[in-house]
Amino acid sequence: HHLAALSKISDRDPRICQRFELYCLGVEIANCFHELTDLEKQIKRFELQNKQKKDLYNYQLAAPELLFQSLKNGLPNSCGIALGVDRLLQLLLGQEELFYDYCLK
């Protein structure tokens, strides 16, 4: 589930994570997911992904203790969408080459 990020996995099909991304002209402008609120699953996923980072890139991230504490306290089911307003504006103004130039550096 390397593409699942912080999202839940479908109950009906374990190959599917409950998230999507919105692209315009090849630029990701938004992403959305159903938050994984199961603390044990979140810890296992973090540990697995952190091990993969260590193996592939020789670095690790600090554990997201605030997130883990929120999940322990009972974070309710939630979902949302994050819109990259800067990216959307670049596309609307016809300045998408600024995004590509920035990402290729």
Short mmCIF file of N, CA, C and O in Angstrom, two decimals:
data_model
loop_
_atom_site.label_atom_id
_atom_site.label_comp_id
_atom_site.label_asym_id
_atom_site.label_seq_id
_atom_site.Cartn_x
_atom_site.Cartn_y
_atom_site.Cartn_z
N HIS A 1 0.82 -1.19 0.00
CA HIS A 1 0.00 0.00 0.00
C HIS A 1 0.86 1.26 0.00
O HIS A 1 0.62 2.19 0.76
N HIS A 2 1.87 1.26 -0.86
CA HIS A 2 2.80 2.38 -0.89
C HIS A 2 2.16 3.67 -1.37
O HIS A 2 2.69 4.75 -1.13
N LEU A 3 1.00 3.62 -2.00
CA LEU A 3 0.32 4.83 -2.45
C LEU A 3 -0.76 5.29 -1.49
O LEU A 3 -1.43 6.28 -1.73
N ALA A 4 -0.94 4.57 -0.41
CA ALA A 4 -2.03 4.87 0.51
C ALA A 4 -1.78 6.11 1.36
O ALA A 4 -2.73 6.73 1.82
N ALA A 5 -0.52 6.48 1.55
CA ALA A 5 -0.18 7.62 2.40
C ALA A 5 -0.87 7.47 3.75
O ALA A 5 -0.69 6.47 4.42
N LEU A 6 -1.70 8.42 4.13
CA LEU A 6 -2.40 8.37 5.42
C LEU A 6 -3.85 7.95 5.26
O LEU A 6 -4.66 8.17 6.15
N SER A 7 -4.18 7.34 4.13
CA SER A 7 -5.58 7.03 3.85
C SER A 7 -5.96 5.61 4.26
O SER A 7 -5.11 4.74 4.41
N LYS A 8 -7.26 5.41 4.41
CA LYS A 8 -7.80 4.09 4.70
C LYS A 8 -7.72 3.23 3.46
O LYS A 8 -7.74 3.71 2.34
N ILE A 9 -7.70 1.92 3.70
CA ILE A 9 -7.76 0.94 2.62
C ILE A 9 -9.21 0.49 2.52
O ILE A 9 -9.90 0.33 3.52
N SER A 10 -9.69 0.27 1.31
CA SER A 10 -11.07 -0.14 1.09
C SER A 10 -11.38 -1.45 1.80
O SER A 10 -10.59 -2.39 1.75
N ASP A 11 -12.55 -1.51 2.43
CA ASP A 11 -13.00 -2.75 3.07
C ASP A 11 -13.37 -3.80 2.03
O ASP A 11 -13.23 -4.99 2.26
N ARG A 12 -13.82 -3.36 0.87
CA ARG A 12 -14.26 -4.27 -0.18
C ARG A 12 -13.12 -4.80 -1.04
O ARG A 12 -13.21 -5.90 -1.56
N ASP A 13 -12.07 -4.00 -1.20
CA ASP A 13 -10.96 -4.42 -2.06
C ASP A 13 -9.66 -3.89 -1.47
O ASP A 13 -9.38 -2.70 -1.56
N PRO A 14 -8.84 -4.75 -0.87
CA PRO A 14 -7.63 -4.29 -0.20
C PRO A 14 -6.57 -3.73 -1.15
O PRO A 14 -5.56 -3.21 -0.70
N ARG A 15 -6.80 -3.82 -2.45
CA ARG A 15 -5.87 -3.23 -3.42
C ARG A 15 -6.13 -1.74 -3.62
O ARG A 15 -5.35 -1.05 -4.27
N ILE A 16 -7.23 -1.24 -3.03
CA ILE A 16 -7.65 0.13 -3.27
C ILE A 16 -7.56 0.95 -2.00
O ILE A 16 -8.04 0.55 -0.94
N CYS A 17 -6.91 2.11 -2.11
CA CYS A 17 -6.89 3.04 -0.97
C CYS A 17 -7.92 4.14 -1.26
O CYS A 17 -8.22 4.44 -2.40
N GLN A 18 -8.46 4.69 -0.20
CA GLN A 18 -9.54 5.68 -0.33
C GLN A 18 -8.95 7.08 -0.45
O GLN A 18 -8.97 7.87 0.49
N ARG A 19 -8.40 7.36 -1.65
CA ARG A 19 -7.81 8.66 -1.92
C ARG A 19 -7.83 8.92 -3.41
O ARG A 19 -7.97 7.99 -4.20
N PHE A 20 -7.70 10.19 -3.77
CA PHE A 20 -7.55 10.54 -5.17
C PHE A 20 -6.74 11.83 -5.29
O PHE A 20 -6.58 12.57 -4.32
N GLU A 21 -6.22 12.05 -6.48
CA GLU A 21 -5.49 13.27 -6.78
C GLU A 21 -6.12 13.89 -8.02
O GLU A 21 -6.58 13.19 -8.90
N LEU A 22 -6.12 15.22 -8.07
CA LEU A 22 -6.67 15.94 -9.21
C LEU A 22 -5.52 16.61 -9.96
O LEU A 22 -4.72 17.34 -9.36
N TYR A 23 -5.44 16.31 -11.26
CA TYR A 23 -4.38 16.87 -12.10
C TYR A 23 -4.99 17.76 -13.17
O TYR A 23 -6.07 17.47 -13.68
N CYS A 24 -4.26 18.81 -13.53
CA CYS A 24 -4.64 19.69 -14.62
C CYS A 24 -3.37 20.00 -15.41
O CYS A 24 -2.39 20.49 -14.82
N LEU A 25 -3.35 19.67 -16.69
CA LEU A 25 -2.18 19.88 -17.55
C LEU A 25 -0.93 19.22 -16.96
O LEU A 25 0.17 19.76 -17.05
N GLY A 26 -1.11 18.06 -16.34
CA GLY A 26 0.01 17.32 -15.79
C GLY A 26 0.49 17.78 -14.44
O GLY A 26 1.47 17.25 -13.91
N VAL A 27 -0.18 18.76 -13.85
CA VAL A 27 0.21 19.30 -12.54
C VAL A 27 -0.81 18.86 -11.50
O VAL A 27 -2.02 19.05 -11.70
N GLU A 28 -0.33 18.26 -10.41
CA GLU A 28 -1.24 17.90 -9.32
C GLU A 28 -1.67 19.19 -8.63
O GLU A 28 -0.85 19.94 -8.12
N ILE A 29 -2.98 19.43 -8.62
CA ILE A 29 -3.46 20.65 -7.97
C ILE A 29 -4.24 20.36 -6.68
O ILE A 29 -4.49 21.27 -5.90
N ALA A 30 -4.63 19.10 -6.46
CA ALA A 30 -5.36 18.76 -5.24
C ALA A 30 -5.23 17.27 -4.95
O ALA A 30 -5.01 16.47 -5.86
N ASN A 31 -5.34 16.92 -3.67
CA ASN A 31 -5.43 15.52 -3.29
C ASN A 31 -6.40 15.40 -2.13
O ASN A 31 -6.60 16.33 -1.36
N CYS A 32 -7.03 14.24 -2.05
CA CYS A 32 -8.07 14.01 -1.05
C CYS A 32 -7.94 12.58 -0.54
O CYS A 32 -7.57 11.68 -1.29
N PHE A 33 -8.23 12.38 0.73
CA PHE A 33 -8.26 11.01 1.24
C PHE A 33 -9.11 10.90 2.49
O PHE A 33 -9.39 11.88 3.16
N HIS A 34 -9.55 9.66 2.72
CA HIS A 34 -10.28 9.30 3.93
C HIS A 34 -9.21 8.92 4.95
O HIS A 34 -8.48 7.96 4.76
N GLU A 35 -9.11 9.70 6.00
CA GLU A 35 -8.05 9.57 6.99
C GLU A 35 -8.06 8.21 7.69
O GLU A 35 -9.10 7.74 8.14
N LEU A 36 -6.88 7.59 7.76
CA LEU A 36 -6.72 6.36 8.53
C LEU A 36 -6.67 6.73 10.00
O LEU A 36 -5.73 7.40 10.45
N THR A 37 -7.67 6.33 10.77
CA THR A 37 -7.75 6.72 12.18
C THR A 37 -7.44 5.57 13.14
O THR A 37 -7.55 5.74 14.35
N ASP A 38 -7.04 4.43 12.61
CA ASP A 38 -6.68 3.28 13.44
C ASP A 38 -5.21 3.43 13.85
O ASP A 38 -4.31 3.34 13.02
N LEU A 39 -4.98 3.67 15.13
CA LEU A 39 -3.64 3.95 15.64
C LEU A 39 -2.67 2.81 15.33
O LEU A 39 -1.55 3.06 14.86
N GLU A 40 -3.05 1.58 15.59
CA GLU A 40 -2.14 0.45 15.37
C GLU A 40 -1.75 0.33 13.90
O GLU A 40 -0.58 0.12 13.58
N LYS A 41 -2.72 0.48 13.01
CA LYS A 41 -2.42 0.41 11.57
C LYS A 41 -1.54 1.57 11.15
O LYS A 41 -0.62 1.41 10.34
N GLN A 42 -1.78 2.74 11.72
CA GLN A 42 -1.00 3.92 11.37
C GLN A 42 0.45 3.75 11.82
O GLN A 42 1.38 4.08 11.07
N ILE A 43 0.66 3.22 13.01
CA ILE A 43 2.02 2.99 13.51
C ILE A 43 2.73 1.96 12.63
O ILE A 43 3.89 2.17 12.24
N LYS A 44 2.06 0.86 12.32
CA LYS A 44 2.68 -0.17 11.46
C LYS A 44 3.03 0.40 10.09
O LYS A 44 4.11 0.14 9.56
N ARG A 45 2.14 1.19 9.51
CA ARG A 45 2.40 1.77 8.20
C ARG A 45 3.58 2.74 8.26
O ARG A 45 4.45 2.74 7.40
N PHE A 46 3.62 3.57 9.32
CA PHE A 46 4.74 4.50 9.47
C PHE A 46 6.06 3.75 9.59
O PHE A 46 7.05 4.11 8.93
N GLU A 47 6.08 2.72 10.42
CA GLU A 47 7.32 1.96 10.62
C GLU A 47 7.78 1.31 9.32
O GLU A 47 8.97 1.32 9.00
N LEU A 48 6.85 0.74 8.56
CA LEU A 48 7.19 0.11 7.28
C LEU A 48 7.74 1.15 6.30
O LEU A 48 8.78 0.95 5.67
N GLN A 49 7.05 2.28 6.18
CA GLN A 49 7.50 3.31 5.24
C GLN A 49 8.83 3.94 5.69
O GLN A 49 9.67 4.27 4.85
N ASN A 50 9.03 4.06 6.98
CA ASN A 50 10.29 4.61 7.47
C ASN A 50 11.44 3.66 7.20
O ASN A 50 12.55 4.09 6.85
N LYS A 51 11.19 2.35 7.32
CA LYS A 51 12.21 1.35 6.99
C LYS A 51 12.55 1.42 5.50
O LYS A 51 13.72 1.35 5.12
N GLN A 52 11.53 1.58 4.66
CA GLN A 52 11.77 1.70 3.23
C GLN A 52 12.60 2.94 2.90
O GLN A 52 13.50 2.88 2.07
N LYS A 53 12.31 4.06 3.57
CA LYS A 53 13.11 5.27 3.37
C LYS A 53 14.56 5.04 3.77
O LYS A 53 15.49 5.48 3.09
N LYS A 54 14.75 4.35 4.89
CA LYS A 54 16.11 4.05 5.37
C LYS A 54 16.84 3.18 4.35
O LYS A 54 17.99 3.45 4.00
N ASP A 55 16.17 2.14 3.86
CA ASP A 55 16.79 1.22 2.91
C ASP A 55 17.09 1.89 1.57
O ASP A 55 18.14 1.66 0.98
N LEU A 56 16.16 2.72 1.09
CA LEU A 56 16.31 3.34 -0.23
C LEU A 56 17.16 4.61 -0.22
O LEU A 56 17.95 4.85 -1.13
N TYR A 57 16.95 5.45 0.80
CA TYR A 57 17.55 6.79 0.77
C TYR A 57 18.49 7.07 1.94
O TYR A 57 19.03 8.16 2.04
N ASN A 58 18.62 6.11 2.83
CA ASN A 58 19.50 6.22 3.98
C ASN A 58 19.12 7.38 4.92
O ASN A 58 19.97 8.09 5.43
N TYR A 59 17.82 7.59 5.10
CA TYR A 59 17.36 8.56 6.09
C TYR A 59 16.02 8.08 6.66
O TYR A 59 15.35 7.25 6.08
N GLN A 60 15.69 8.59 7.83
CA GLN A 60 14.42 8.26 8.47
C GLN A 60 13.79 9.52 9.02
O GLN A 60 14.49 10.49 9.32
N LEU A 61 12.48 9.50 9.14
CA LEU A 61 11.74 10.61 9.71
C LEU A 61 11.43 10.34 11.17
O LEU A 61 11.31 9.18 11.59
N ALA A 62 11.28 11.40 11.92
CA ALA A 62 10.84 11.26 13.31
C ALA A 62 9.39 10.80 13.32
O ALA A 62 8.61 11.16 12.43
N ALA A 63 9.03 10.01 14.31
CA ALA A 63 7.65 9.54 14.43
C ALA A 63 6.71 10.73 14.62
O ALA A 63 7.05 11.67 15.35
N PRO A 64 5.55 10.73 13.97
CA PRO A 64 4.59 11.83 14.11
C PRO A 64 3.81 11.69 15.42
O PRO A 64 2.64 11.28 15.45
N GLU A 65 4.46 12.03 16.51
CA GLU A 65 3.89 11.81 17.84
C GLU A 65 2.57 12.54 18.05
O GLU A 65 1.67 12.02 18.70
N LEU A 66 2.45 13.76 17.51
CA LEU A 66 1.20 14.50 17.67
C LEU A 66 0.05 13.77 16.98
O LEU A 66 -1.05 13.66 17.55
N LEU A 67 0.29 13.25 15.79
CA LEU A 67 -0.73 12.47 15.10
C LEU A 67 -1.07 11.22 15.90
O LEU A 67 -2.24 10.91 16.11
N PHE A 68 -0.05 10.51 16.35
CA PHE A 68 -0.30 9.29 17.14
C PHE A 68 -1.09 9.59 18.40
O PHE A 68 -2.01 8.85 18.76
N GLN A 69 -0.77 10.70 19.07
CA GLN A 69 -1.51 11.07 20.28
C GLN A 69 -2.96 11.42 19.95
O GLN A 69 -3.87 11.04 20.68
N SER A 70 -3.17 12.11 18.85
CA SER A 70 -4.54 12.44 18.43
C SER A 70 -5.33 11.18 18.14
O SER A 70 -6.50 11.07 18.52
N LEU A 71 -4.70 10.22 17.48
CA LEU A 71 -5.39 8.95 17.20
C LEU A 71 -5.68 8.19 18.49
O LEU A 71 -6.75 7.60 18.64
N LYS A 72 -4.73 8.23 19.42
CA LYS A 72 -4.93 7.56 20.71
C LYS A 72 -6.10 8.19 21.46
O LYS A 72 -6.87 7.51 22.13
N ASN A 73 -6.24 9.52 21.35
CA ASN A 73 -7.32 10.24 22.03
C ASN A 73 -8.68 10.07 21.34
O ASN A 73 -9.69 10.51 21.88
N GLY A 74 -8.69 9.48 20.15
CA GLY A 74 -9.95 9.22 19.48
C GLY A 74 -10.29 10.20 18.38
O GLY A 74 -11.39 10.76 18.37
N LEU A 75 -9.38 10.43 17.47
CA LEU A 75 -9.66 11.28 16.32
C LEU A 75 -10.85 10.71 15.55
O LEU A 75 -10.85 9.53 15.20
N PRO A 76 -11.89 11.49 15.31
CA PRO A 76 -13.07 10.96 14.61
C PRO A 76 -12.78 10.71 13.13
O PRO A 76 -11.80 11.22 12.58
N ASN A 77 -13.64 9.91 12.50
CA ASN A 77 -13.53 9.70 11.06
C ASN A 77 -13.52 11.05 10.37
O ASN A 77 -14.29 11.95 10.71
N SER A 78 -12.63 11.20 9.42
CA SER A 78 -12.53 12.47 8.71
C SER A 78 -11.94 12.26 7.33
O SER A 78 -11.30 11.26 7.06
N CYS A 79 -12.21 13.21 6.48
CA CYS A 79 -11.62 13.23 5.15
C CYS A 79 -11.57 14.68 4.71
O CYS A 79 -12.20 15.55 5.31
N GLY A 80 -10.82 14.93 3.69
CA GLY A 80 -10.73 16.30 3.21
C GLY A 80 -9.92 16.36 1.93
O GLY A 80 -9.34 15.38 1.49
N ILE A 81 -9.91 17.54 1.35
CA ILE A 81 -9.16 17.76 0.13
C ILE A 81 -8.24 18.96 0.32
O ILE A 81 -8.65 19.96 0.92
N ALA A 82 -7.01 18.82 -0.13
CA ALA A 82 -6.04 19.91 -0.05
C ALA A 82 -5.82 20.44 -1.46
O ALA A 82 -5.45 19.69 -2.36
N LEU A 83 -6.07 21.71 -1.64
CA LEU A 83 -5.92 22.36 -2.94
C LEU A 83 -4.66 23.20 -2.94
O LEU A 83 -4.46 24.03 -2.05
N GLY A 84 -3.80 22.98 -3.92
CA GLY A 84 -2.61 23.80 -4.08
C GLY A 84 -2.99 25.09 -4.79
O GLY A 84 -2.96 25.15 -6.02
N VAL A 85 -3.37 26.10 -4.03
CA VAL A 85 -3.84 27.36 -4.61
C VAL A 85 -2.77 27.97 -5.50
O VAL A 85 -3.07 28.49 -6.58
N ASP A 86 -1.50 27.90 -5.08
CA ASP A 86 -0.43 28.46 -5.90
C ASP A 86 -0.35 27.76 -7.25
O ASP A 86 -0.20 28.41 -8.30
N ARG A 87 -0.50 26.46 -7.26
CA ARG A 87 -0.46 25.71 -8.52
C ARG A 87 -1.66 26.04 -9.39
O ARG A 87 -1.53 26.20 -10.61
N LEU A 88 -2.83 26.13 -8.78
CA LEU A 88 -4.04 26.46 -9.53
C LEU A 88 -3.90 27.85 -10.16
O LEU A 88 -4.23 28.04 -11.34
N LEU A 89 -3.40 28.82 -9.40
CA LEU A 89 -3.22 30.17 -9.93
C LEU A 89 -2.22 30.19 -11.09
O LEU A 89 -2.43 30.89 -12.09
N GLN A 90 -1.15 29.44 -10.95
CA GLN A 90 -0.18 29.37 -12.04
C GLN A 90 -0.83 28.86 -13.31
O GLN A 90 -0.59 29.39 -14.40
N LEU A 91 -1.66 27.84 -13.18
CA LEU A 91 -2.34 27.29 -14.35
C LEU A 91 -3.34 28.28 -14.92
O LEU A 91 -3.42 28.47 -16.14
N LEU A 92 -4.12 28.92 -14.07
CA LEU A 92 -5.12 29.88 -14.53
C LEU A 92 -4.49 31.09 -15.22
O LEU A 92 -5.07 31.66 -16.15
N LEU A 93 -3.29 31.46 -14.77
CA LEU A 93 -2.60 32.61 -15.34
C LEU A 93 -1.67 32.21 -16.49
O LEU A 93 -0.95 33.07 -17.02
N GLY A 94 -1.68 30.93 -16.84
CA GLY A 94 -0.83 30.47 -17.94
C GLY A 94 0.64 30.47 -17.59
O GLY A 94 1.49 30.61 -18.47
N GLN A 95 0.96 30.29 -16.32
CA GLN A 95 2.35 30.31 -15.85
C GLN A 95 2.81 28.93 -15.40
O GLN A 95 3.70 28.82 -14.56
N GLU A 96 2.23 27.87 -15.96
CA GLU A 96 2.59 26.53 -15.49
C GLU A 96 4.06 26.20 -15.69
O GLU A 96 4.61 25.36 -14.99
N GLU A 97 4.74 26.87 -16.62
CA GLU A 97 6.17 26.60 -16.82
C GLU A 97 6.97 26.96 -15.57
O GLU A 97 8.01 26.37 -15.30
N LEU A 98 6.47 27.90 -14.75
CA LEU A 98 7.13 28.22 -13.48
C LEU A 98 7.13 27.01 -12.56
O LEU A 98 8.11 26.73 -11.88
N PHE A 99 6.02 26.29 -12.55
CA PHE A 99 5.93 25.08 -11.73
C PHE A 99 6.91 24.03 -12.22
O PHE A 99 7.65 23.45 -11.45
N TYR A 100 6.95 23.80 -13.53
CA TYR A 100 7.84 22.79 -14.09
C TYR A 100 9.30 23.17 -13.86
O TYR A 100 10.11 22.34 -13.51
N ASP A 101 9.62 24.46 -14.06
CA ASP A 101 11.00 24.91 -13.82
C ASP A 101 11.40 24.68 -12.38
O ASP A 101 12.50 24.23 -12.08
N TYR A 102 10.50 24.99 -11.44
CA TYR A 102 10.78 24.83 -10.02
C TYR A 102 10.99 23.36 -9.67
O TYR A 102 11.91 23.00 -8.95
N CYS A 103 10.14 22.49 -10.20
CA CYS A 103 10.22 21.06 -9.86
C CYS A 103 11.43 20.38 -10.49
O CYS A 103 11.91 19.38 -9.98
N LEU A 104 11.92 20.89 -11.58
CA LEU A 104 13.05 20.25 -12.26
C LEU A 104 14.39 20.69 -11.69
O LEU A 104 15.42 20.15 -12.06
N LYS A 105 14.40 21.67 -10.80
CA LYS A 105 15.68 22.13 -10.22
C LYS A 105 16.14 21.22 -9.13
O LYS A 105 15.45 20.55 -8.49
#
